[in-house]
Amino acid sequence: MMTNVLIIEDDPMVAELNRTFVESIPNMNVIESFRNVEEGKKYFRQKNADLLLLDVYMPGESGIHFLSWLRQQGNDIPVILITAADDIETIKNVIRYGALDYLIKPFTLQRFQLAIEKYLAFSQTIQTTEKADQKLIDQVFNHTTPIHEAPSFIDLPKGLSKLTLKKISASILKEETIFSTKELAQKSALSRISVKKYLNFLVEQDILNERIRYLEIGRPLTCYELTKNGRKKLTDYC
């Protein structure tokens, strides 16, 4: 199921970076991007989204005022603040109005992915659970082991991202025959170096087999295919 994300950010470069980060994650899509609060209000008076990425400092009303307005309208959309605001008063207000997470610019892709994982855990919880115990609450509020992930998906080698692995896994599952690193990199819109790290991991997990393809010209090419039980295992990562 697609997650529809809305961005309110006055800096076009930052907005585009946020869009790129969001759309690099499987099943997430930016439906609108606005540069000020007034445009955001016009949108939310008629429509809604699944997740809002919100700046604080913008021309006209601030993101904090907009967040307050949303709550006054009875809109409980999950909100992730992405801002340069680092003063305690702003942070207190963000907590008061129930933001899901808070990223201070400049932020890393890894931290952004952590915020999205927190949102996904929260979304999964409210859709599938009627009552909560302390463990589940800790998973949502403190972002401990995500409740929506299989046990084998918890501990990844250093330098590997769960969300990137999900994206690569989804691309692999679409393959009907053997494939190369280059082919998968093109389909997943990632660098070959990055894809190669994940392929090595999946080989170690007995999800993929390596095969050597001999060419008429040039060096042999390393290719990959799913093992007998690889498709079932890989589905846990998507």
Coordinates of C-alpha atoms in Angstrom, one line a residue:
M1 CA 0.0 0.0 0.0
M2 CA 1.4 3.4 -1.0
T3 CA 2.2 6.0 1.6
N4 CA 1.3 9.5 0.4
V5 CA 3.7 12.1 1.8
L6 CA 3.3 15.9 1.7
I7 CA 6.2 18.4 2.1
I8 CA 6.0 22.0 3.3
E9 CA 9.4 23.5 2.9
D10 CA 10.3 27.0 1.6
D11 CA 13.8 26.1 0.3
P12 CA 13.4 24.4 -3.1
M13 CA 16.7 22.5 -2.8
V14 CA 15.8 21.1 0.6
A15 CA 12.3 20.2 -0.6
E16 CA 13.8 18.3 -3.6
L17 CA 16.3 16.5 -1.3
N18 CA 13.4 15.5 0.9
R19 CA 11.5 14.2 -2.1
T20 CA 14.4 12.2 -3.3
F21 CA 14.9 10.6 0.1
V22 CA 11.2 9.8 0.4
E23 CA 10.9 8.3 -3.1
S24 CA 14.0 6.2 -2.6
I25 CA 11.9 4.2 -0.1
P26 CA 9.6 1.5 -1.5
N27 CA 5.8 2.3 -1.5
M28 CA 6.3 5.9 -0.5
N29 CA 5.3 8.8 -2.8
V30 CA 5.4 12.6 -2.5
I31 CA 1.9 13.8 -3.6
E32 CA 2.5 17.6 -3.1
S33 CA 5.2 20.0 -2.1
F34 CA 4.4 23.5 -0.8
R35 CA 6.6 26.5 0.0
N36 CA 4.5 28.1 2.7
V37 CA 1.9 27.5 5.4
E38 CA -0.9 29.2 3.5
E39 CA -0.6 26.7 0.6
G40 CA -0.6 23.9 3.1
K41 CA -3.8 25.2 4.8
K42 CA -5.6 25.4 1.4
Y43 CA -4.6 21.8 0.8
F44 CA -5.6 20.4 4.1
R45 CA -9.0 22.1 4.1
Q46 CA -10.0 19.8 1.3
K47 CA -7.6 16.8 1.3
N48 CA -5.3 14.9 3.5
A49 CA -2.1 12.8 3.4
D50 CA -0.5 9.9 5.3
L51 CA 2.6 11.8 6.5
L52 CA 3.7 15.4 6.6
L53 CA 7.3 16.6 6.4
L54 CA 7.3 20.2 7.9
D55 CA 9.8 23.0 8.1
V56 CA 9.6 25.6 10.9
Y57 CA 11.1 28.8 9.5
M58 CA 9.2 30.0 6.4
P59 CA 7.8 33.2 5.0
G60 CA 4.6 34.2 6.7
E61 CA 3.3 31.8 9.4
S62 CA 5.8 29.3 10.9
G63 CA 5.6 25.6 10.8
I64 CA 4.8 25.5 14.5
H65 CA 1.7 27.7 14.0
F66 CA 0.7 25.4 11.1
L67 CA 1.1 22.3 13.3
S68 CA -1.0 24.0 16.0
W69 CA -3.7 24.8 13.4
L70 CA -3.8 21.2 12.1
R71 CA -4.4 19.9 15.6
Q72 CA -7.1 22.5 16.2
Q73 CA -8.8 21.2 13.0
G74 CA -8.8 17.8 14.5
N75 CA -6.2 16.5 12.0
D76 CA -3.9 14.0 13.6
I77 CA -1.7 13.3 10.6
P78 CA 1.8 12.1 11.7
V79 CA 4.3 15.0 11.3
I80 CA 8.1 14.9 11.1
L81 CA 9.7 18.3 11.6
I82 CA 12.8 18.9 9.3
T83 CA 14.2 22.2 10.3
A84 CA 17.2 24.4 11.4
A85 CA 15.3 25.4 14.5
D86 CA 17.3 24.2 17.5
D87 CA 15.8 26.4 20.3
I88 CA 14.2 24.6 23.3
E89 CA 10.9 26.6 23.0
T90 CA 10.3 25.3 19.5
I91 CA 11.1 21.7 20.6
K92 CA 8.7 22.1 23.5
N93 CA 5.9 23.2 21.2
V94 CA 6.6 20.4 18.8
I95 CA 6.2 17.9 21.6
R96 CA 3.1 19.6 22.8
Y97 CA 1.5 19.3 19.3
G98 CA 2.4 15.6 19.0
A99 CA 5.0 15.5 16.2
L100 CA 6.4 12.1 15.5
D101 CA 10.0 13.0 15.1
Y102 CA 12.3 16.0 14.8
L103 CA 15.3 16.3 12.4
I104 CA 17.7 19.3 12.6
K105 CA 19.3 20.4 9.4
P106 CA 21.7 19.3 8.1
F107 CA 20.7 15.7 8.6
T108 CA 21.9 12.4 7.2
L109 CA 20.1 9.9 5.0
Q110 CA 20.5 7.4 7.8
R111 CA 18.8 9.7 10.3
F112 CA 16.0 10.4 7.8
Q113 CA 15.5 6.6 7.3
L114 CA 15.3 6.1 11.1
A115 CA 12.5 8.7 11.2
I116 CA 10.6 6.9 8.4
E117 CA 11.1 3.6 10.1
K118 CA 9.5 5.1 13.2
Y119 CA 6.6 6.3 11.2
L120 CA 6.1 2.9 9.6
A121 CA 6.2 1.2 13.0
F122 CA 3.7 3.7 14.3
S123 CA 1.4 3.3 11.2
Q124 CA 1.6 -0.5 11.4
T125 CA 0.7 -0.5 15.1
I126 CA -2.4 1.7 14.9
Q127 CA -3.7 -0.3 11.9
T128 CA -3.3 -3.8 13.4
T129 CA -3.4 -3.4 17.2
E130 CA -6.3 -2.5 19.4
K131 CA -4.5 -2.8 22.7
A132 CA -0.9 -2.2 23.6
D133 CA 1.6 -3.5 26.2
Q134 CA 4.7 -1.8 27.4
K135 CA 7.0 -3.5 24.9
L136 CA 4.9 -2.3 22.0
I137 CA 4.7 1.2 23.4
D138 CA 8.5 1.2 23.7
Q139 CA 8.9 0.1 20.1
V140 CA 6.8 3.0 18.9
F141 CA 8.0 5.8 21.2
N142 CA 11.6 4.8 21.6
H143 CA 12.1 3.1 18.3
T144 CA 13.4 -0.2 19.6
T145 CA 13.1 -3.3 17.5
P146 CA 10.5 -2.5 14.8
I147 CA 7.4 -4.6 15.3
H148 CA 6.7 -5.0 11.6
E149 CA 9.9 -6.6 10.7
A150 CA 11.0 -10.2 10.7
P151 CA 13.6 -11.2 13.3
S152 CA 16.2 -11.9 10.5
F153 CA 15.8 -8.3 9.4
I154 CA 16.9 -6.7 12.7
D155 CA 20.7 -6.9 12.7
L156 CA 22.4 -5.8 9.5
P157 CA 26.1 -5.3 8.9
K158 CA 27.4 -1.8 9.5
G159 CA 26.8 0.4 6.6
L160 CA 23.7 -1.4 5.4
S161 CA 20.3 0.3 5.6
K162 CA 17.0 -1.5 6.2
L163 CA 15.1 0.7 3.9
T164 CA 17.6 0.4 1.1
L165 CA 17.6 -3.4 1.6
K166 CA 13.8 -3.3 1.2
K167 CA 14.1 -1.4 -2.1
I168 CA 16.7 -3.8 -3.5
S169 CA 14.7 -6.8 -2.3
A170 CA 11.6 -5.5 -4.1
S171 CA 13.7 -5.1 -7.3
I172 CA 15.1 -8.6 -7.1
L173 CA 11.7 -10.1 -6.6
K174 CA 10.7 -8.7 -10.0
E175 CA 13.6 -10.5 -11.7
E176 CA 12.6 -13.7 -13.6
T177 CA 16.1 -14.7 -14.6
I178 CA 19.7 -14.2 -13.4
F179 CA 20.8 -10.6 -13.2
S180 CA 24.0 -8.6 -12.8
T181 CA 25.0 -5.8 -10.3
K182 CA 24.7 -3.3 -13.1
E183 CA 21.3 -4.4 -14.2
L184 CA 19.9 -4.3 -10.6
A185 CA 21.6 -0.9 -9.9
Q186 CA 19.8 0.6 -13.0
K187 CA 16.4 -0.8 -12.0
S188 CA 16.7 0.2 -8.3
A189 CA 18.2 3.7 -9.2
L190 CA 21.2 3.0 -6.9
S191 CA 25.0 3.0 -7.4
R192 CA 26.6 -0.3 -8.4
I193 CA 29.0 0.0 -5.4
S194 CA 26.0 0.3 -3.0
V195 CA 24.1 -2.5 -4.7
K196 CA 27.1 -4.8 -4.6
K197 CA 27.3 -4.6 -0.8
Y198 CA 23.7 -5.7 -0.4
L199 CA 24.1 -8.5 -2.9
N200 CA 27.1 -9.8 -1.0
F201 CA 24.9 -9.7 2.2
L202 CA 22.1 -11.7 0.5
V203 CA 24.6 -14.3 -0.8
E204 CA 25.8 -14.7 2.8
Q205 CA 22.2 -15.2 3.9
D206 CA 21.7 -18.0 1.3
I207 CA 19.1 -15.9 -0.4
L208 CA 21.1 -15.5 -3.6
N209 CA 23.5 -17.7 -5.6
E210 CA 26.4 -16.2 -7.5
R211 CA 26.9 -17.4 -11.1
I212 CA 29.7 -16.6 -13.5
R213 CA 28.6 -15.5 -17.0
Y214 CA 31.3 -15.9 -19.6
L215 CA 31.3 -13.4 -22.4
E216 CA 32.8 -13.6 -25.8
I217 CA 34.8 -10.4 -25.2
G218 CA 36.0 -9.1 -21.8
R219 CA 36.2 -10.5 -18.3
P220 CA 33.6 -13.0 -17.0
L221 CA 30.6 -11.3 -15.4
T222 CA 29.3 -12.1 -11.9
C223 CA 25.5 -12.6 -11.9
Y224 CA 23.0 -13.6 -9.3
E225 CA 19.8 -15.7 -8.9
L226 CA 17.5 -16.6 -6.1
T227 CA 18.2 -19.8 -4.2
K228 CA 15.5 -22.5 -3.8
N229 CA 14.1 -20.8 -0.7
G230 CA 15.4 -17.3 -1.5
R231 CA 12.2 -15.8 -2.8
K232 CA 10.4 -16.7 0.4
K233 CA 13.2 -15.3 2.6
L234 CA 13.5 -12.2 0.5
T235 CA 9.8 -11.4 0.9
D236 CA 10.4 -10.9 4.6
Y237 CA 12.6 -7.9 3.7
C238 CA 9.9 -6.1 1.7

